[in-house]
Amino acid sequence: MTPGTALVGGRGMLGGMTATPDDAYSPGSHLLPHVHALPRYVPGARPEEGRRVVKLSSNEMPHPALPGVAEAAAAATTAAGRYPDMAAVDLVGALAERHGVEPDAILVGGGSTAVLETILRATCTAGDEVVAAWRSFEAYPIAVRITGAELVTVPVDDQGRHRLEAMIERITDRTRVMLLCSPNNPTGPALSRTELVAALDRIPRRVLVLLDEAYIDFVTADDPTDGSSLLADHPNLVVLRTFSKAYSLAGLRVGYALGHPELMGGMRAAATPFGVSAPAQAAAVAALAQQDEVRRRVAEVVAERDRLVSGLRERGIDVPDAQGNFVWLPLGERTADFATAAAAAGLLVRPFAPEGVRITAAEPADTDAVLALAEEFLA
Ligand SMILES: Cc1ncc(COP(=O)(O)O)c(C=O)c1O
């Protein structure tokens, strides 16, 4: 026992040291101060038992698992007593083929959020800075601050776009990572390839650029970004992808990063061993083989997203360009009231009070319900 260690049970003196009295002990005191201060991740609201509601609060696909996926996952479950393949050879092989990279350029994990955490843990510590746009994905502040690093945020512009120039200006000697989200959750716009390439050319190579492309499959804008095509020219770029969105696999938790093999090798050392379960690996491989169906489903959701954007704009809401599977309603002070009205109408949306509401694009009937709600709310 080291001096100063609290003695649970407070039995008084031990080996000449005085134990902390019980009443001064708090289990939370084991946590570091910056962990105490972490913001809490707020998941999208879930339906209450027995009530028919539509969940449009977590940017999930409305479809069931892709064909063959449930069977592949179930088959892998029969060997549940065994650890999964730690190197996820089949999954990594399929991803390497898909992206035209070597397997050692890939790091898989239990969702892209877990991969992001691994990368930040391997690259940042107390005293470092990470530059990111805000508002953006709410997991970022937690994932950054848990490393002890400071999150330096640059507000998005009034159309929800990253202000890349302003972000580059915030780079200091302490900056280790620049975190980009394209399309940006929750505001919607995507970076163009032209602006990303221009930014990459200006960001010093000592800064790791982490490009989160969770929603890339839904992008329909001209000049789209595909970070994977820029890796060869930019060894300080890492691209994050997920199976949770277009591949309808949010519940099984699989994501990955693409980057320079030397970098990814170190990241793998920092990753949680066996971080992707065998059913999740098998499901992801099966999902990757369903490209036609993935594209069909994505097109359905994109059509609903676009219908939401134009319908909401027609009703006077200044919805920014939406390139993911969701739309952003910058309702300001009316945010909480809108979410309450939506819940009363059986629609679960994601409020970020007092900024705005994010609504997932899903089925045609859901679009109709959202538009009807907006009409009523604004009346
Ligand atoms: C921008 C962004 N990145 C990553 C994720 C999470 O992905 P995963 O389910 O792979 O952890 C989300 C989920 O909402 C997201 O919005």
GROMACS .gro file of C-alpha atoms and ligand atoms in nm:
model
  395
    1MET     CA    1   0.000   0.000   0.000
    2THR     CA    2   0.136   0.339  -0.097
    3PRO     CA    3   0.109   0.644   0.126
    4GLY     CA    4  -0.213   0.833   0.073
    5THR     CA    5  -0.408   0.532  -0.050
    6ALA     CA    6  -0.763   0.535   0.084
    7LEU     CA    7  -0.859   0.234   0.294
    8VAL     CA    8  -1.212   0.131   0.217
    9GLY     CA    9  -1.365   0.018   0.542
   10GLY     CA   10  -1.152   0.265   0.739
   11ARG     CA   11  -0.997   0.030   0.993
   12GLY     CA   12  -0.773   0.301   1.129
   13MET     CA   13  -0.396   0.256   1.143
   14LEU     CA   14  -0.223   0.010   0.912
   15GLY     CA   15   0.153  -0.028   0.911
   16GLY     CA   16   0.194   0.311   1.074
   17MET     CA   17  -0.021   0.496   0.814
   18THR     CA   18  -0.348   0.664   0.891
   19ALA     CA   19  -0.636   0.554   0.670
   20THR     CA   20  -0.874   0.813   0.527
   21PRO     CA   21  -1.184   0.810   0.744
   22ASP     CA   22  -1.493   0.661   0.579
   23ASP     CA   23  -1.688   0.982   0.577
   24ALA     CA   24  -1.417   1.160   0.376
   25TYR     CA   25  -1.409   0.888   0.110
   26SER     CA   26  -1.600   0.916  -0.215
   27PRO     CA   27  -1.572   0.647  -0.485
   28GLY     CA   28  -1.581   0.923  -0.747
   29SER     CA   29  -1.250   1.053  -0.607
   30HIS     CA   30  -1.069   0.783  -0.806
   31LEU     CA   31  -1.160   0.966  -1.126
   32LEU     CA   32  -0.921   1.221  -1.268
   33PRO     CA   33  -1.050   1.581  -1.261
   34HIS     CA   34  -1.078   1.598  -1.640
   35VAL     CA   35  -1.285   1.278  -1.638
   36HIS     CA   36  -1.519   1.433  -1.380
   37ALA     CA   37  -1.563   1.724  -1.618
   38LEU     CA   38  -1.646   1.515  -1.929
   39PRO     CA   39  -1.972   1.603  -2.103
   40ARG     CA   40  -2.217   1.311  -2.119
   41TYR     CA   41  -2.300   1.153  -2.454
   42VAL     CA   42  -2.676   1.188  -2.499
   43PRO     CA   43  -2.808   0.902  -2.713
   44GLY     CA   44  -3.106   0.960  -2.941
   45ALA     CA   45  -3.431   0.911  -2.752
   46ARG     CA   46  -3.566   0.553  -2.752
   47PRO     CA   47  -3.931   0.456  -2.790
   48GLU     CA   48  -4.117   0.386  -2.467
   49GLU     CA   49  -4.241   0.032  -2.425
   50GLY     CA   50  -4.584  -0.025  -2.573
   51ARG     CA   51  -4.606   0.311  -2.752
   52ARG     CA   52  -4.589   0.333  -3.132
   53VAL     CA   53  -4.333   0.595  -3.211
   54VAL     CA   54  -4.096   0.653  -3.498
   55LYS     CA   55  -3.732   0.685  -3.397
   56LEU     CA   56  -3.565   0.955  -3.604
   57SER     CA   57  -3.314   1.049  -3.336
   58SER     CA   58  -3.001   0.841  -3.402
   59ASN     CA   59  -2.933   0.856  -3.778
   60GLU     CA   60  -3.002   0.485  -3.820
   61MET     CA   61  -3.129   0.321  -4.137
   62PRO     CA   62  -3.500   0.231  -4.128
   63HIS     CA   63  -3.434  -0.104  -4.298
   64PRO     CA   64  -3.375  -0.444  -4.144
   65ALA     CA   65  -3.030  -0.604  -4.172
   66LEU     CA   66  -2.904  -0.651  -4.527
   67PRO     CA   67  -2.974  -0.990  -4.692
   68GLY     CA   68  -2.748  -1.263  -4.555
   69VAL     CA   69  -2.623  -1.052  -4.266
   70ALA     CA   70  -2.836  -1.197  -3.986
   71GLU     CA   71  -2.754  -1.551  -4.104
   72ALA     CA   72  -2.381  -1.479  -4.115
   73ALA     CA   73  -2.389  -1.327  -3.767
   74ALA     CA   74  -2.595  -1.618  -3.630
   75ALA     CA   75  -2.356  -1.875  -3.779
   76ALA     CA   76  -2.062  -1.698  -3.613
   77THR     CA   77  -2.249  -1.703  -3.283
   78THR     CA   78  -2.232  -2.082  -3.260
   79ALA     CA   79  -1.863  -2.044  -3.175
   80ALA     CA   80  -1.937  -1.778  -2.914
   81GLY     CA   81  -1.722  -1.956  -2.657
   82ARG     CA   82  -1.412  -1.875  -2.862
   83TYR     CA   83  -1.246  -1.537  -2.900
   84PRO     CA   84  -1.293  -1.379  -3.241
   85ASP     CA   85  -1.012  -1.351  -3.495
   86MET     CA   86  -0.813  -1.067  -3.338
   87ALA     CA   87  -0.675  -0.952  -3.674
   88ALA     CA   88  -1.023  -0.976  -3.834
   89VAL     CA   89  -0.848  -1.118  -4.141
   90ASP     CA   90  -1.158  -1.174  -4.356
   91LEU     CA   91  -1.307  -0.835  -4.282
   92VAL     CA   92  -0.980  -0.648  -4.321
   93GLY     CA   93  -0.913  -0.839  -4.645
   94ALA     CA   94  -1.253  -0.743  -4.786
   95LEU     CA   95  -1.201  -0.378  -4.686
   96ALA     CA   96  -0.850  -0.373  -4.834
   97GLU     CA   97  -0.989  -0.497  -5.164
   98ARG     CA   98  -1.272  -0.247  -5.158
   99HIS     CA   99  -1.046   0.051  -5.092
  100GLY     CA  100  -0.746  -0.066  -5.293
  101VAL     CA  101  -0.510  -0.049  -4.995
  102GLU     CA  102  -0.290  -0.300  -4.813
  103PRO     CA  103  -0.450  -0.474  -4.513
  104ASP     CA  104  -0.200  -0.309  -4.281
  105ALA     CA  105  -0.346   0.030  -4.376
  106ILE     CA  106  -0.668  -0.065  -4.193
  107LEU     CA  107  -0.764  -0.058  -3.827
  108VAL     CA  108  -1.102  -0.209  -3.732
  109GLY     CA  109  -1.285  -0.156  -3.405
  110GLY     CA  110  -1.617  -0.176  -3.224
  111GLY     CA  111  -1.775   0.112  -3.413
  112SER     CA  112  -1.589   0.408  -3.559
  113THR     CA  113  -1.626   0.589  -3.227
  114ALA     CA  114  -1.409   0.321  -3.064
  115VAL     CA  115  -1.160   0.352  -3.350
  116LEU     CA  116  -1.155   0.729  -3.301
  117GLU     CA  117  -1.087   0.680  -2.930
  118THR     CA  118  -0.800   0.443  -3.006
  119ILE     CA  119  -0.646   0.691  -3.249
  120LEU     CA  120  -0.673   0.982  -3.008
  121ARG     CA  121  -0.534   0.771  -2.724
  122ALA     CA  122  -0.236   0.684  -2.941
  123THR     CA  123  -0.170   1.042  -3.050
  124CYS     CA  124  -0.276   1.289  -2.780
  125THR     CA  125  -0.203   1.356  -2.417
  126ALA     CA  126  -0.231   1.632  -2.158
  127GLY     CA  127  -0.105   1.963  -2.295
  128ASP     CA  128  -0.194   1.878  -2.655
  129GLU     CA  129  -0.468   2.039  -2.860
  130VAL     CA  130  -0.719   1.899  -3.105
  131VAL     CA  131  -0.891   2.140  -3.343
  132ALA     CA  132  -1.247   2.060  -3.450
  133ALA     CA  133  -1.551   2.233  -3.589
  134TRP     CA  134  -1.847   2.291  -3.359
  135ARG     CA  135  -2.125   2.201  -3.351
  136SER     CA  136  -2.020   1.859  -3.470
  137PHE     CA  137  -2.047   1.497  -3.352
  138GLU     CA  138  -2.103   1.499  -2.978
  139ALA     CA  139  -1.868   1.205  -2.918
  140TYR     CA  140  -1.569   1.423  -3.015
  141PRO     CA  141  -1.539   1.633  -2.695
  142ILE     CA  142  -1.551   1.318  -2.484
  143ALA     CA  143  -1.303   1.123  -2.697
  144VAL     CA  144  -1.059   1.416  -2.702
  145ARG     CA  145  -1.081   1.523  -2.338
  146ILE     CA  146  -1.046   1.170  -2.200
  147THR     CA  147  -0.688   1.178  -2.333
  148GLY     CA  148  -0.620   1.493  -2.129
  149ALA     CA  149  -0.588   1.699  -2.448
  150GLU     CA  150  -0.783   2.019  -2.502
  151LEU     CA  151  -1.052   2.051  -2.768
  152VAL     CA  152  -1.020   2.377  -2.960
  153THR     CA  153  -1.348   2.441  -3.136
  154VAL     CA  154  -1.416   2.665  -3.434
  155PRO     CA  155  -1.785   2.744  -3.488
  156VAL     CA  156  -1.933   2.626  -3.817
  157ASP     CA  157  -2.065   2.904  -4.039
  158ASP     CA  158  -2.433   3.002  -4.058
  159GLN     CA  159  -2.491   2.725  -4.312
  160GLY     CA  160  -2.336   2.460  -4.086
  161ARG     CA  161  -2.011   2.434  -4.286
  162HIS     CA  162  -1.661   2.384  -4.148
  163ARG     CA  163  -1.464   2.708  -4.168
  164LEU     CA  164  -1.142   2.540  -4.274
  165GLU     CA  165  -0.938   2.860  -4.299
  166ALA     CA  166  -1.032   2.959  -3.944
  167MET     CA  167  -0.956   2.605  -3.826
  168ILE     CA  168  -0.610   2.613  -3.984
  169GLU     CA  169  -0.546   2.949  -3.816
  170ARG     CA  170  -0.607   2.784  -3.479
  171ILE     CA  171  -0.317   2.540  -3.527
  172THR     CA  172  -0.043   2.600  -3.270
  173ASP     CA  173   0.274   2.418  -3.166
  174ARG     CA  174   0.052   2.212  -2.936
  175THR     CA  175  -0.191   2.094  -3.205
  176ARG     CA  176  -0.169   1.720  -3.261
  177VAL     CA  177  -0.491   1.651  -3.450
  178MET     CA  178  -0.739   1.832  -3.674
  179LEU     CA  179  -1.074   1.658  -3.663
  180LEU     CA  180  -1.299   1.700  -3.968
  181CYS     CA  181  -1.649   1.561  -4.007
  182SER     CA  182  -1.788   1.529  -4.361
  183PRO     CA  183  -2.083   1.533  -4.392
  184ASN     CA  184  -2.100   1.713  -4.061
  185ASN     CA  185  -2.325   1.568  -3.794
  186PRO     CA  186  -2.560   1.734  -3.704
  187THR     CA  187  -2.557   2.031  -3.944
  188GLY     CA  188  -2.539   1.836  -4.272
  189PRO     CA  189  -2.300   1.990  -4.528
  190ALA     CA  190  -2.006   1.794  -4.668
  191LEU     CA  191  -1.660   1.921  -4.752
  192SER     CA  192  -1.582   1.933  -5.122
  193ARG     CA  193  -1.280   1.752  -5.254
  194THR     CA  194  -1.134   2.081  -5.375
  195GLU     CA  195  -1.156   2.250  -5.035
  196LEU     CA  196  -1.027   1.942  -4.853
  197VAL     CA  197  -0.725   1.909  -5.083
  198ALA     CA  198  -0.650   2.281  -5.043
  199ALA     CA  199  -0.669   2.242  -4.664
  200LEU     CA  200  -0.450   1.932  -4.661
  201ASP     CA  201  -0.189   2.120  -4.858
  202ARG     CA  202  -0.183   2.392  -4.591
  203ILE     CA  203  -0.200   2.184  -4.274
  204PRO     CA  204   0.152   2.101  -4.153
  205ARG     CA  205   0.230   1.730  -4.172
  206ARG     CA  206   0.305   1.717  -3.800
  207VAL     CA  207  -0.072   1.757  -3.749
  208LEU     CA  208  -0.274   1.440  -3.798
  209VAL     CA  209  -0.591   1.506  -3.999
  210LEU     CA  210  -0.872   1.277  -3.888
  211LEU     CA  211  -1.150   1.282  -4.144
  212ASP     CA  212  -1.473   1.123  -4.021
  213GLU     CA  213  -1.671   1.004  -4.322
  214ALA     CA  214  -1.945   0.812  -4.138
  215TYR     CA  215  -2.208   0.945  -4.384
  216ILE     CA  216  -2.007   0.946  -4.707
  217ASP     CA  217  -2.243   0.704  -4.885
  218PHE     CA  218  -2.526   0.959  -4.875
  219VAL     CA  219  -2.332   1.244  -5.039
  220THR     CA  220  -2.484   1.366  -5.365
  221ALA     CA  221  -2.314   1.708  -5.388
  222ASP     CA  222  -2.084   1.790  -5.678
  223ASP     CA  223  -1.711   1.747  -5.625
  224PRO     CA  224  -1.754   1.494  -5.342
  225THR     CA  225  -1.479   1.412  -5.100
  226ASP     CA  226  -1.351   1.059  -5.070
  227GLY     CA  227  -1.069   1.071  -4.819
  228SER     CA  228  -0.951   0.722  -4.910
  229SER     CA  229  -0.838   0.851  -5.250
  230LEU     CA  230  -0.615   1.114  -5.085
  231LEU     CA  231  -0.425   0.884  -4.850
  232ALA     CA  232  -0.137   0.813  -5.087
  233ASP     CA  233  -0.049   1.183  -5.113
  234HIS     CA  234  -0.115   1.270  -4.749
  235PRO     CA  235   0.050   1.036  -4.496
  236ASN     CA  236  -0.085   1.253  -4.212
  237LEU     CA  237  -0.446   1.178  -4.316
  238VAL     CA  238  -0.659   0.911  -4.147
  239VAL     CA  239  -1.012   0.838  -4.270
  240LEU     CA  240  -1.281   0.699  -4.042
  241ARG     CA  241  -1.567   0.488  -4.179
  242THR     CA  242  -1.850   0.295  -4.018
  243PHE     CA  243  -2.089   0.010  -4.088
  244SER     CA  244  -2.349   0.178  -3.866
  245LYS     CA  245  -2.508   0.397  -4.132
  246ALA     CA  246  -2.538   0.289  -4.499
  247TYR     CA  247  -2.467  -0.075  -4.408
  248SER     CA  248  -2.751  -0.093  -4.152
  249LEU     CA  249  -2.527  -0.245  -3.883
  250ALA     CA  250  -2.536   0.009  -3.598
  251GLY     CA  251  -2.637  -0.258  -3.348
  252LEU     CA  252  -2.336  -0.480  -3.412
  253ARG     CA  253  -2.070  -0.208  -3.374
  254VAL     CA  254  -1.814  -0.217  -3.653
  255GLY     CA  255  -1.608   0.074  -3.781
  256TYR     CA  256  -1.262   0.121  -3.925
  257ALA     CA  257  -0.989   0.365  -4.011
  258LEU     CA  258  -0.773   0.388  -4.322
  259GLY     CA  259  -0.428   0.541  -4.299
  260HIS     CA  260  -0.056   0.501  -4.355
  261PRO     CA  261   0.055   0.148  -4.254
  262GLU     CA  262   0.330   0.278  -4.023
  263LEU     CA  263   0.075   0.487  -3.837
  264MET     CA  264  -0.196   0.222  -3.833
  265GLY     CA  265   0.050  -0.038  -3.696
  266GLY     CA  266   0.098   0.178  -3.386
  267MET     CA  267  -0.276   0.235  -3.360
  268ARG     CA  268  -0.336  -0.140  -3.366
  269ALA     CA  269  -0.100  -0.176  -3.069
  270ALA     CA  270  -0.313   0.076  -2.878
  271ALA     CA  271  -0.646  -0.086  -2.971
  272THR     CA  272  -0.857  -0.303  -2.741
  273PRO     CA  273  -0.769  -0.665  -2.824
  274PHE     CA  274  -1.054  -0.861  -2.987
  275GLY     CA  275  -1.243  -0.534  -3.024
  276VAL     CA  276  -1.480  -0.662  -3.294
  277SER     CA  277  -1.690  -0.966  -3.205
  278ALA     CA  278  -1.707  -1.266  -3.440
  279PRO     CA  279  -2.075  -1.206  -3.530
  280ALA     CA  280  -1.995  -0.843  -3.604
  281GLN     CA  281  -1.699  -0.940  -3.827
  282ALA     CA  282  -1.909  -1.195  -4.017
  283ALA     CA  283  -2.198  -0.951  -4.051
  284ALA     CA  284  -1.972  -0.677  -4.187
  285VAL     CA  285  -1.820  -0.911  -4.447
  286ALA     CA  286  -2.170  -1.018  -4.556
  287ALA     CA  287  -2.286  -0.655  -4.569
  288LEU     CA  288  -1.990  -0.553  -4.786
  289ALA     CA  289  -2.097  -0.813  -5.041
  290GLN     CA  290  -2.438  -0.641  -5.078
  291GLN     CA  291  -2.329  -0.326  -5.262
  292ASP     CA  292  -2.629  -0.314  -5.498
  293GLU     CA  293  -2.875  -0.337  -5.211
  294VAL     CA  294  -2.677  -0.084  -5.008
  295ARG     CA  295  -2.695   0.161  -5.298
  296ARG     CA  296  -3.068   0.098  -5.342
  297ARG     CA  297  -3.142   0.165  -4.975
  298VAL     CA  298  -2.918   0.470  -4.967
  299ALA     CA  299  -3.100   0.610  -5.272
  300GLU     CA  300  -3.433   0.563  -5.092
  301VAL     CA  301  -3.310   0.749  -4.786
  302VAL     CA  302  -3.150   1.024  -4.995
  303ALA     CA  303  -3.482   1.078  -5.174
  304GLU     CA  304  -3.655   1.122  -4.836
  305ARG     CA  305  -3.377   1.349  -4.711
  306ASP     CA  306  -3.415   1.572  -5.015
  307ARG     CA  307  -3.792   1.574  -4.976
  308LEU     CA  308  -3.749   1.680  -4.613
  309VAL     CA  309  -3.508   1.958  -4.708
  310SER     CA  310  -3.731   2.107  -4.974
  311GLY     CA  311  -4.051   2.058  -4.771
  312LEU     CA  312  -3.904   2.221  -4.462
  313ARG     CA  313  -3.758   2.508  -4.663
  314GLU     CA  314  -4.096   2.563  -4.829
  315ARG     CA  315  -4.238   2.595  -4.479
  316GLY     CA  316  -3.985   2.865  -4.396
  317ILE     CA  317  -3.717   2.672  -4.207
  318ASP     CA  318  -3.361   2.758  -4.315
  319VAL     CA  319  -3.237   2.397  -4.350
  320PRO     CA  320  -2.871   2.388  -4.455
  321ASP     CA  321  -2.743   2.162  -4.731
  322ALA     CA  322  -2.803   1.804  -4.612
  323GLN     CA  323  -2.552   1.545  -4.734
  324GLY     CA  324  -2.595   1.276  -4.467
  325ASN     CA  325  -2.905   1.071  -4.382
  326PHE     CA  326  -3.045   1.355  -4.167
  327VAL     CA  327  -3.153   1.717  -4.179
  328TRP     CA  328  -3.080   2.008  -3.946
  329LEU     CA  329  -3.346   2.254  -3.837
  330PRO     CA  330  -3.175   2.561  -3.685
  331LEU     CA  331  -3.470   2.646  -3.461
  332GLY     CA  332  -3.272   2.823  -3.187
  333GLU     CA  333  -3.481   2.890  -2.879
  334ARG     CA  334  -3.773   2.695  -3.026
  335THR     CA  335  -3.567   2.373  -3.034
  336ALA     CA  336  -3.697   2.216  -2.712
  337ASP     CA  337  -4.059   2.304  -2.794
  338PHE     CA  338  -4.027   2.146  -3.136
  339ALA     CA  339  -3.885   1.824  -2.986
  340THR     CA  340  -4.171   1.815  -2.735
  341ALA     CA  341  -4.429   1.865  -3.010
  342ALA     CA  342  -4.259   1.593  -3.216
  343ALA     CA  343  -4.268   1.349  -2.924
  344ALA     CA  344  -4.638   1.423  -2.873
  345ALA     CA  345  -4.689   1.337  -3.240
  346GLY     CA  346  -4.501   1.008  -3.196
  347LEU     CA  347  -4.177   1.127  -3.359
  348LEU     CA  348  -3.850   1.100  -3.170
  349VAL     CA  349  -3.604   1.361  -3.296
  350ARG     CA  350  -3.270   1.480  -3.159
  351PRO     CA  351  -3.276   1.829  -3.006
  352PHE     CA  352  -2.953   2.020  -2.941
  353ALA     CA  353  -3.107   2.304  -2.744
  354PRO     CA  354  -3.082   2.595  -2.794
  355GLU     CA  355  -2.933   2.548  -3.140
  356GLY     CA  356  -3.149   2.318  -3.344
  357VAL     CA  357  -3.304   1.981  -3.410
  358ARG     CA  358  -3.159   1.693  -3.610
  359ILE     CA  359  -3.403   1.459  -3.781
  360THR     CA  360  -3.308   1.133  -3.949
  361ALA     CA  361  -3.443   1.070  -4.299
  362ALA     CA  362  -3.619   0.736  -4.309
  363GLU     CA  363  -3.943   0.611  -4.471
  364PRO     CA  364  -4.178   0.818  -4.693
  365ALA     CA  365  -4.450   0.812  -4.424
  366ASP     CA  366  -4.200   0.953  -4.173
  367THR     CA  367  -4.116   1.239  -4.407
  368ASP     CA  368  -4.487   1.317  -4.441
  369ALA     CA  369  -4.526   1.311  -4.063
  370VAL     CA  370  -4.230   1.546  -4.009
  371LEU     CA  371  -4.357   1.791  -4.270
  372ALA     CA  372  -4.705   1.788  -4.117
  373LEU     CA  373  -4.557   1.847  -3.774
  374ALA     CA  374  -4.344   2.137  -3.901
  375GLU     CA  375  -4.645   2.294  -4.063
  376GLU     CA  376  -4.847   2.270  -3.745
  377PHE     CA  377  -4.558   2.386  -3.524
  378LEU     CA  378  -4.492   2.695  -3.733
  379ALA     CA  379  -4.859   2.787  -3.767
  380LIG     C1  380  -2.005   1.177  -3.752
  380LIG     C2  381  -2.022   1.043  -3.689
  380LIG     N1  382  -1.916   0.963  -3.677
  380LIG     C3  383  -1.927   0.841  -3.622
  380LIG     C4  384  -2.049   0.797  -3.576
  380LIG     C5  385  -2.061   0.670  -3.498
  380LIG     O1  386  -2.035   0.563  -3.565
  380LIG     P1  387  -2.022   0.423  -3.492
  380LIG     O2  388  -2.159   0.371  -3.475
  380LIG     O3  389  -1.942   0.349  -3.595
  380LIG     O4  390  -1.947   0.438  -3.365
  380LIG     C6  391  -2.161   0.875  -3.587
  380LIG     C7  392  -2.289   0.824  -3.535
  380LIG     O5  393  -2.386   0.886  -3.519
  380LIG     C8  394  -2.146   1.002  -3.643
  380LIG     O6  395  -2.252   1.082  -3.652
   0.00000   0.00000   0.00000
